[in-house]
Short mmCIF file of C-alpha atoms in Angstrom, two decimals:
data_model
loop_
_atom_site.label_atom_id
_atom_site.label_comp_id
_atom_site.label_asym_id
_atom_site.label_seq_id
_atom_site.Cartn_x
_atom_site.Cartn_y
_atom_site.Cartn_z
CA UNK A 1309 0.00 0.00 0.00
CA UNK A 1310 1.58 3.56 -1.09
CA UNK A 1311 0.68 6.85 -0.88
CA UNK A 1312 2.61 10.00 -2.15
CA UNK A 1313 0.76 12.58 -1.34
CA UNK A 1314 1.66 16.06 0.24
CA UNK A 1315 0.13 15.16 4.11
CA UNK A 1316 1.84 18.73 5.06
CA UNK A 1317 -2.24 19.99 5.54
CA UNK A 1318 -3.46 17.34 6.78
CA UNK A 1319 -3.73 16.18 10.27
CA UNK A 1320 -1.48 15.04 12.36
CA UNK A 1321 -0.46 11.45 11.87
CA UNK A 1322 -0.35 10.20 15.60
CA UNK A 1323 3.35 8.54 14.60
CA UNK A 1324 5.09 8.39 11.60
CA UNK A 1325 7.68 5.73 11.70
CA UNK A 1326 10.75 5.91 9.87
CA UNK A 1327 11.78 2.42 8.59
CA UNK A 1328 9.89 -0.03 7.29
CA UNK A 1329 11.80 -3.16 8.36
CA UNK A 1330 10.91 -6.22 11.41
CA UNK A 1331 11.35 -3.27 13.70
CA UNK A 1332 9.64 -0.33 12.23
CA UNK A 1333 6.75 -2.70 11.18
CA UNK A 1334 6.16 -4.21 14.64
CA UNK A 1335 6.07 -0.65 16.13
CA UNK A 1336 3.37 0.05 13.09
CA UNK A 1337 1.24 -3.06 13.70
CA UNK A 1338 1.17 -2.44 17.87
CA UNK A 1339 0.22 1.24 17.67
CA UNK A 1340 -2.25 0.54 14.42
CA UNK A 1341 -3.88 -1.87 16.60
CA UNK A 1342 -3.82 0.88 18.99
CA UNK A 1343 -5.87 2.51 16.50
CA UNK A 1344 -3.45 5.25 16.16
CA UNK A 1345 -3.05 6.64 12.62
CA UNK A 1346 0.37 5.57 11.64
CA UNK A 1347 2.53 6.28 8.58
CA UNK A 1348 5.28 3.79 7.72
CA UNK A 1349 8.08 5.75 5.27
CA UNK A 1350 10.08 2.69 3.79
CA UNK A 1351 12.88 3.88 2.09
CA UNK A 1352 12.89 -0.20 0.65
CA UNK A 1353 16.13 -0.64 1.91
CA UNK A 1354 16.34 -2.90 4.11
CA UNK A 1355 19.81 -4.75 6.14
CA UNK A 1356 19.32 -8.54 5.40
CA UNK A 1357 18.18 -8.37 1.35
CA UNK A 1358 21.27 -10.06 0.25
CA UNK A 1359 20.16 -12.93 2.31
CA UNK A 1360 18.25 -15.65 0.44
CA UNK A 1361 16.32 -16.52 3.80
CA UNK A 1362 16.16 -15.67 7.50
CA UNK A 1363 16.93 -17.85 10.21
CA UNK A 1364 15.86 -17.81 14.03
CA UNK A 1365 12.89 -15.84 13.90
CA UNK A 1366 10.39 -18.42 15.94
CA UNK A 1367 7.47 -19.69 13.60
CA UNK A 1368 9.34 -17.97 10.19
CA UNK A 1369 12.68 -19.73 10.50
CA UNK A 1370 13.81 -20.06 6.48
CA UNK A 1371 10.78 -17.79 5.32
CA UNK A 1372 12.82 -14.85 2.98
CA UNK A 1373 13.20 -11.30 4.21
CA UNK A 1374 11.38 -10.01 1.30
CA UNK A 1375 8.53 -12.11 1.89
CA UNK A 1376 8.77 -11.69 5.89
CA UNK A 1377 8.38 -7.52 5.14
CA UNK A 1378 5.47 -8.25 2.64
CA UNK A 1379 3.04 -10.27 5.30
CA UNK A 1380 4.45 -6.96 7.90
CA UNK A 1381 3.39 -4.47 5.08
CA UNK A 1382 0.07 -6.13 4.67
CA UNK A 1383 -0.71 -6.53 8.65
CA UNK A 1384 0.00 -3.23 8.64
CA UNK A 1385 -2.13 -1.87 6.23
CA UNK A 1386 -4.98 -4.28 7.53
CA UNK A 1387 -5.02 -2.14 10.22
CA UNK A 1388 -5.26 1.61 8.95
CA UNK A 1389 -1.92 2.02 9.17
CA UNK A 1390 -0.61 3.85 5.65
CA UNK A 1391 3.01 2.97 3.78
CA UNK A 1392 4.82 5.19 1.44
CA UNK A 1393 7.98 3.37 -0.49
CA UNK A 1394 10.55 4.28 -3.07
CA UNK A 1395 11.14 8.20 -2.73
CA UNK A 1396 7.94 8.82 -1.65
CA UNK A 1397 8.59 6.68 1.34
CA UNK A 1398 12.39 8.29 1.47
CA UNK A 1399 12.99 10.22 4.54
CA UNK A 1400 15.82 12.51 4.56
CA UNK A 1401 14.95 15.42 7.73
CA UNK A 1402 12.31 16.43 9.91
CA UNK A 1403 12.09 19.67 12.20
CA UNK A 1404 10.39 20.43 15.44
CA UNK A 1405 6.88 22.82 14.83
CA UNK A 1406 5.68 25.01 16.87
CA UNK A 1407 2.63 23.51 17.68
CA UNK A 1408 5.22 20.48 19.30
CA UNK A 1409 4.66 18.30 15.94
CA UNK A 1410 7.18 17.07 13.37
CA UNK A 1411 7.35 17.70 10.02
CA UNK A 1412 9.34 15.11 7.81
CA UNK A 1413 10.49 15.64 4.68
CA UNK A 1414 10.93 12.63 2.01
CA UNK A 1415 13.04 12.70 -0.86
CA UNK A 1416 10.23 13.22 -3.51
CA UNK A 1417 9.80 16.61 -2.20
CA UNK A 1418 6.43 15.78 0.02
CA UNK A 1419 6.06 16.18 3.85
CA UNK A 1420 4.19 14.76 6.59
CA UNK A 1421 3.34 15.64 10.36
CA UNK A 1422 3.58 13.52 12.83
CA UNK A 1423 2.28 14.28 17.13
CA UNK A 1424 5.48 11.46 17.55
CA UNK A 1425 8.15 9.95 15.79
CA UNK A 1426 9.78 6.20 15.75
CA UNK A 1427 12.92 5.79 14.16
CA UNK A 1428 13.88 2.65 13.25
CA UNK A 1429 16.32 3.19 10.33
CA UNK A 1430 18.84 0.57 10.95
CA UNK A 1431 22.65 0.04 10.06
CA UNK A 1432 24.64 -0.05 6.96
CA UNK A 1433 27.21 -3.15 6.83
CA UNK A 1434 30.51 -1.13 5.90
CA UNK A 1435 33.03 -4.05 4.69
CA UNK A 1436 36.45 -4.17 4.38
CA UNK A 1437 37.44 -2.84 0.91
CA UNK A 1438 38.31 -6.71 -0.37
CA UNK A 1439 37.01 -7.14 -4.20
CA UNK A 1440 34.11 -9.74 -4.37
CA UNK A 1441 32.82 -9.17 -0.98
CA UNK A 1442 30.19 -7.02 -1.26
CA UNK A 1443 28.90 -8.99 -4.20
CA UNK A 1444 28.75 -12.20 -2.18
CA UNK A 1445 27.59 -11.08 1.67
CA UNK A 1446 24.72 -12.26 3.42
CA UNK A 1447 25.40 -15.76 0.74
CA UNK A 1448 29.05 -16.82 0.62
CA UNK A 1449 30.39 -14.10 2.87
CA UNK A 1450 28.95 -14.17 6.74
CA UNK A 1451 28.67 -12.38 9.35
CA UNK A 1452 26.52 -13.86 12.13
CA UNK A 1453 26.89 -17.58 13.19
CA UNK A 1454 23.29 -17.65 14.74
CA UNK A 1455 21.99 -16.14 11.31
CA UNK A 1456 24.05 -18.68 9.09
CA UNK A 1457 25.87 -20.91 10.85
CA UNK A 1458 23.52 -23.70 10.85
CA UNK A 1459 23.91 -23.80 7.12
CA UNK A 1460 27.18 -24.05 6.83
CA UNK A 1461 28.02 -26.44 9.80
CA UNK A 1462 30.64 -28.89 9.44
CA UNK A 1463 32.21 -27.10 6.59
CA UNK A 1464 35.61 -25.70 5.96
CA UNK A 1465 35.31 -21.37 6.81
CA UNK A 1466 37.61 -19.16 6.74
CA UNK A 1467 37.71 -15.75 8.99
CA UNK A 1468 39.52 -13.05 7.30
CA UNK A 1469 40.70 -10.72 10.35
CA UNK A 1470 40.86 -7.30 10.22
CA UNK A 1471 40.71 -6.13 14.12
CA UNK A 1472 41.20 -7.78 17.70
CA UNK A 1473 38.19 -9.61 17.50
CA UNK A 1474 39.02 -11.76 14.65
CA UNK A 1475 40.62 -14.93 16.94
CA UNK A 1476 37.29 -14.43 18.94
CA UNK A 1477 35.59 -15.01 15.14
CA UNK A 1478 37.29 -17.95 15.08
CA UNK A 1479 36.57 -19.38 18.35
CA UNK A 1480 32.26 -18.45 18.07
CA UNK A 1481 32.74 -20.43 14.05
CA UNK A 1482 34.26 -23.24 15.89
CA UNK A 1483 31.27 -24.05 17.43
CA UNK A 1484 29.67 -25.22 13.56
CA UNK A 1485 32.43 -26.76 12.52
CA UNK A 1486 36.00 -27.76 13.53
CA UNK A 1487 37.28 -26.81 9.75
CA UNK A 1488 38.16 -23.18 10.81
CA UNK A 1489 41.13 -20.87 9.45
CA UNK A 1490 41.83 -18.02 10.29
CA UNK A 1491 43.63 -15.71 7.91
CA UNK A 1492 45.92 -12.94 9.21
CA UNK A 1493 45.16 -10.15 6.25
CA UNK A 1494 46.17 -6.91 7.85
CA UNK A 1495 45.92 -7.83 11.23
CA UNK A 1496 48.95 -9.28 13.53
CA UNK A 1497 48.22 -11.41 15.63
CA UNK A 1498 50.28 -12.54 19.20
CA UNK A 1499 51.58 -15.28 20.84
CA UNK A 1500 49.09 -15.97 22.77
CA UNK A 1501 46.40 -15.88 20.26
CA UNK A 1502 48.40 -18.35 17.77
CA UNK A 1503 48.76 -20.45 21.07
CA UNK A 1504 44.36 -20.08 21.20
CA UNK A 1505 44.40 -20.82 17.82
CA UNK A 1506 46.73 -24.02 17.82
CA UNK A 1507 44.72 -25.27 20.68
CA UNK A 1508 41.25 -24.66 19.05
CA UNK A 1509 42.39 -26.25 15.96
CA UNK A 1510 41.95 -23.39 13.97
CA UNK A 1511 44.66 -22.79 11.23
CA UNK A 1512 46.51 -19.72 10.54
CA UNK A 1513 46.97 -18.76 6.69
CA UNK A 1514 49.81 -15.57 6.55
CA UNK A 1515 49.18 -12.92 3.83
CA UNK A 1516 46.70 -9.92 2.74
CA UNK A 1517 43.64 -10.96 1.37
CA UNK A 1518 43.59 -9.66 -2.40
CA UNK A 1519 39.47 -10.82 -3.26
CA UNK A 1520 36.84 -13.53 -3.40
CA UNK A 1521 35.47 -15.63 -5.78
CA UNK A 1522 32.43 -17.43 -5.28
CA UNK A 1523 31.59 -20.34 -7.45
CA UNK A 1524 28.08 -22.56 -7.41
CA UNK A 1525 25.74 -19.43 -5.91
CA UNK A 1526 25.06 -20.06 -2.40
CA UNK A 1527 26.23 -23.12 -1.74
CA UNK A 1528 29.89 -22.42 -2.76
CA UNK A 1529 32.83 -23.02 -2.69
CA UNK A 1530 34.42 -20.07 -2.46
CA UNK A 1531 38.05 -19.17 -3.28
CA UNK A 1532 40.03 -16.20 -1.22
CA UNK A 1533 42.97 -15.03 -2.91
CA UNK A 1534 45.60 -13.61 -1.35
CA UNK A 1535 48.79 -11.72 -2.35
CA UNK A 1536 51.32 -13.60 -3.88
CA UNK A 1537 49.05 -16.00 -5.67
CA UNK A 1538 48.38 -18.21 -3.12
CA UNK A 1539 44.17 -19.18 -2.12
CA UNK A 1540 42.34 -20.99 0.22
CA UNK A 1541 38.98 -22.50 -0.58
CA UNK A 1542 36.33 -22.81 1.92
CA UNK A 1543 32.68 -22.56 2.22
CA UNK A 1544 32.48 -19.51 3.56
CA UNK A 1545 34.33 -16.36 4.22
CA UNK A 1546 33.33 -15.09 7.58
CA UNK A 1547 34.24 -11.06 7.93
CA UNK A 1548 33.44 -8.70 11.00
CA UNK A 1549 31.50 -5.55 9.16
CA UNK A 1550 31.54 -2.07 10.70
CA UNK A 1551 28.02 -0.79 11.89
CA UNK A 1552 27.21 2.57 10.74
CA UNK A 1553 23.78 3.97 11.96
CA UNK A 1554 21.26 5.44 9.57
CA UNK A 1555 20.81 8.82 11.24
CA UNK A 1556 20.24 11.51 8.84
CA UNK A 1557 16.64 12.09 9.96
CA UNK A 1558 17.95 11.95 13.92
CA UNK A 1559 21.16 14.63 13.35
CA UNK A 1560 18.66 16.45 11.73
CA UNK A 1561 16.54 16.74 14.93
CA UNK A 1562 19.58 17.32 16.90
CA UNK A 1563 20.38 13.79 17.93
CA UNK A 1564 23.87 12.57 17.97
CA UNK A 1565 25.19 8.91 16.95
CA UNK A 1566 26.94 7.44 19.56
CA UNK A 1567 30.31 4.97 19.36
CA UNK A 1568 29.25 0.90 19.66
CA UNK A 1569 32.43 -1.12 21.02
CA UNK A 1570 32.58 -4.81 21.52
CA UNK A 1571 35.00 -5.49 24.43
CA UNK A 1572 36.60 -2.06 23.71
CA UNK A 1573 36.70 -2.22 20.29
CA UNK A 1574 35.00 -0.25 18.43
CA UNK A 1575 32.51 -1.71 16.09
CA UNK A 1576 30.40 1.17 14.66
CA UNK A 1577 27.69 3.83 15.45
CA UNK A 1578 24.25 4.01 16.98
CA UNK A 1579 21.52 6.32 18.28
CA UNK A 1580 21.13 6.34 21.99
CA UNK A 1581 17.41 5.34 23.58
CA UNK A 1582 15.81 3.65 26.87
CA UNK A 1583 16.72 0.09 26.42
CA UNK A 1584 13.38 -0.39 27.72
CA UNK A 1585 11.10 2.16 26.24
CA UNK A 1586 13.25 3.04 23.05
CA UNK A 1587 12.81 7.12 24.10
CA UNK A 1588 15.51 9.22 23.02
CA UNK A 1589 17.00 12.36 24.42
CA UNK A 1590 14.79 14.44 22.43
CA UNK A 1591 11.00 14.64 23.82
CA UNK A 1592 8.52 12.71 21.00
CA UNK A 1593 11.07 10.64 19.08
CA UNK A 1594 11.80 7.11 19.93
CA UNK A 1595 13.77 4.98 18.17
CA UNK A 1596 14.25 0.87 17.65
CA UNK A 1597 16.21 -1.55 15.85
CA UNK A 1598 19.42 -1.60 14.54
CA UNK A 1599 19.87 1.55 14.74
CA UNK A 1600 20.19 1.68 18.40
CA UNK A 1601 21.44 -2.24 18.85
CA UNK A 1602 23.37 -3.14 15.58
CA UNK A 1603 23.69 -6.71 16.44
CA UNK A 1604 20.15 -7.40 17.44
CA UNK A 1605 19.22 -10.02 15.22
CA UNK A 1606 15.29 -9.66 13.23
CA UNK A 1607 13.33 -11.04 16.19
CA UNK A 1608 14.72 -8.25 18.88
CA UNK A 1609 14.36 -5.81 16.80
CA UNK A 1610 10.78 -6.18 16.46
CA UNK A 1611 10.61 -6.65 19.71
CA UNK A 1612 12.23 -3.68 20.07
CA UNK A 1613 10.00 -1.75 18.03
CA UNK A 1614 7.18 -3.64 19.82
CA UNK A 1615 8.31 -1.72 23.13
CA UNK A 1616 8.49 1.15 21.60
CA UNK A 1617 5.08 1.27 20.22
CA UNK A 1618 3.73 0.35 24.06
CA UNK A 1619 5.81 3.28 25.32
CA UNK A 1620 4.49 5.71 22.35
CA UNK A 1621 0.72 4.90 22.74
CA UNK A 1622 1.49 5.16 26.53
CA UNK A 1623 2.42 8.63 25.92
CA UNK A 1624 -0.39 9.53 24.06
CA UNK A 1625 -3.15 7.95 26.44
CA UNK A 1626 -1.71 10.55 28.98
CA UNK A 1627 -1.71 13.56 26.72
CA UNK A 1628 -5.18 12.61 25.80
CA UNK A 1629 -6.05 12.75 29.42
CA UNK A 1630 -4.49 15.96 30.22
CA UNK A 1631 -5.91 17.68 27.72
CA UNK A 1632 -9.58 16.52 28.30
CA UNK A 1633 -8.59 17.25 31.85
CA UNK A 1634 -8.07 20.58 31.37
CA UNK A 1635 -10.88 21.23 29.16
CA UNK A 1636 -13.18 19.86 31.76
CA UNK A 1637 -11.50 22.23 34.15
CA UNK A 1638 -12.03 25.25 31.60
CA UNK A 1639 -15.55 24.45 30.96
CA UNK A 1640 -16.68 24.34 34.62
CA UNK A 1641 -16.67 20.99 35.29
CA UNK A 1642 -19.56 20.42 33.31
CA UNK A 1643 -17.76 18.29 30.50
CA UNK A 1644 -17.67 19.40 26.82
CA UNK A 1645 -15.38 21.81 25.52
CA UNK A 1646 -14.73 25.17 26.53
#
């Protein structure tokens, strides 16, 4: 269901979210049930479309993403709630209004206003700049062993290092398979982690990385080259991606991304929030997902965005009540309004 018109007139939506992925939908669905008046923007770009099929998500374990956002679209819609896609559905800023509303901008040129905002943008996977990646990730080139690593159990990986948490890599992929190597790329790597490594079983290949070639789709081989001319084949390359947050509609509003590090390292960016209610610094804007938890997998962020959607409506039960309140105050206690 799209719509591209100008809502800039209009009403009020009640929330507007801002991503139209497992998060943003689940916030849409809960408040739409709610029956708040709810307008999804999906930009249609969602994390996990290089991936042929999802995995872990209770009751849609191997369903595809596409197909997953589809059924969430149509809940969605079932409901009264309203999706723009494509550039229509584009955000790219929003601004306070006096009145206390928002007013988001989309990349066709049209605006909506919104009494609350949910921001669930997401992540972008930044890889290391290795040619062949990027044309093989989320198939032949992983990232998360609870996503994946049931379908490539038992087979030969390899985990291309390019930080300190590489030999931890290794040591989570040897828990699907004992046919682990580790290779060193740009990254050195100490005593004591070669002495890990030996003791895991997990081999060490010395030398950059130079690119990837994937043969037979997604069920490999693949082949890593690396300088010099020598290769290893496995059946997948496992590589650690930086997270950077979506947050061009948040720095608009003021809202600052924030550094993620994993055991000190850092890892990428995110937009602070309530871990329990998904509020943000910023009074009416809320945000779930990836973008504030890069390594949730699908079925936290949605219940992320669920949360969120509890804490929004929450927020507009007691507005409701204040204002009627006061208008019962102003018109003598005789109900009505003044």
């Amino acid at each position: 269901m799209s719509d591209a018109m100008n809502d800039t007139s209009e009403r009020p939506f009640d929330v507007v979210v801002v991503g139209g992925g497992a998060a943003g939908l689940a916030g849409a669905l809960t408040l739409a049930r709610a029956r708040r008046s709810v307008l999804v923007l999906d930009s249609g770009s969602p994390r996990n479309a290089p991936a042929t099929h999802l995995h872990g998500y209770l009751g849609r374990d191997g369903a595809a993403p596409a197909e997953l956002l589809a059924t969430g679209r149509a809940e969605v819609a079932a409901y009264g709630g309203r999706i723009r896609s494509g550039a229509a559905g584009t955000a790219l800023a929003a601004d306070r209004t006096a009145d206390g509303a928002f007013l988001v901008r989309c990349a066709d040129g049209s605006a909506v206003r919104a009494r609350r905002l949910l921001l669930a943008t997401g992540v972008v996977d930044e890889l290391p700049e290795v040619p062949g990646l990027r044309e093989h990730w989320g198939r032949s080139v992983l990232n998360c062993p609870y996503c994946h690593g049931w379908e490539v159990r038992d087979q030969p990986l390899a985990v291309l290092a390019t930080g300190p948490l590489a030999v931890y890599q290794a040591q989570l992929w040897r828990n699907w398979s004992d046919r682990v190597t580790l290779l060193t790329h740009t990254w050195r790597l100490t005593e004591g982690d070669r002495e890990l490594l030996a003791a895991l079983g997990v081999a060490v290949v010395e030398g950059e990385v130079t690119g990837l070639a994937a043969g037979g789709g997604d069920g490999g081989p693949c082949v890593v080259r690396l300088a010099g001319g020598g290769a290893v084949e496995c059946r997948a390359l496992v590589v650690a991606p930086r997270f950077t947050a979506r947050a061009g509609v948040a720095a608009s509003l003021g809202l600052p991304v924030v550094a993620v590090a994993r055991d000190g390292v850092a890892v990428g960016t995110c937009l602070e929030s309530d871990p329990a209610t998904g509020a943000t610094a910023l009074p009416g804007v809320w945000a779930a997902g990836n973008v504030t938890s890069p390594t949730d997998q699908l079925p936290a962020a949605a219940a992320a965005g669920a949360r969120a959607a509890v804490a929004i409506n929450a927020g507009l039960v007691e507005e409701g009540a204040r204002r009627a309140l006061e208008a019962y105050r102003a018109w003598g206690g005789r109900g009505g309004r003044p």
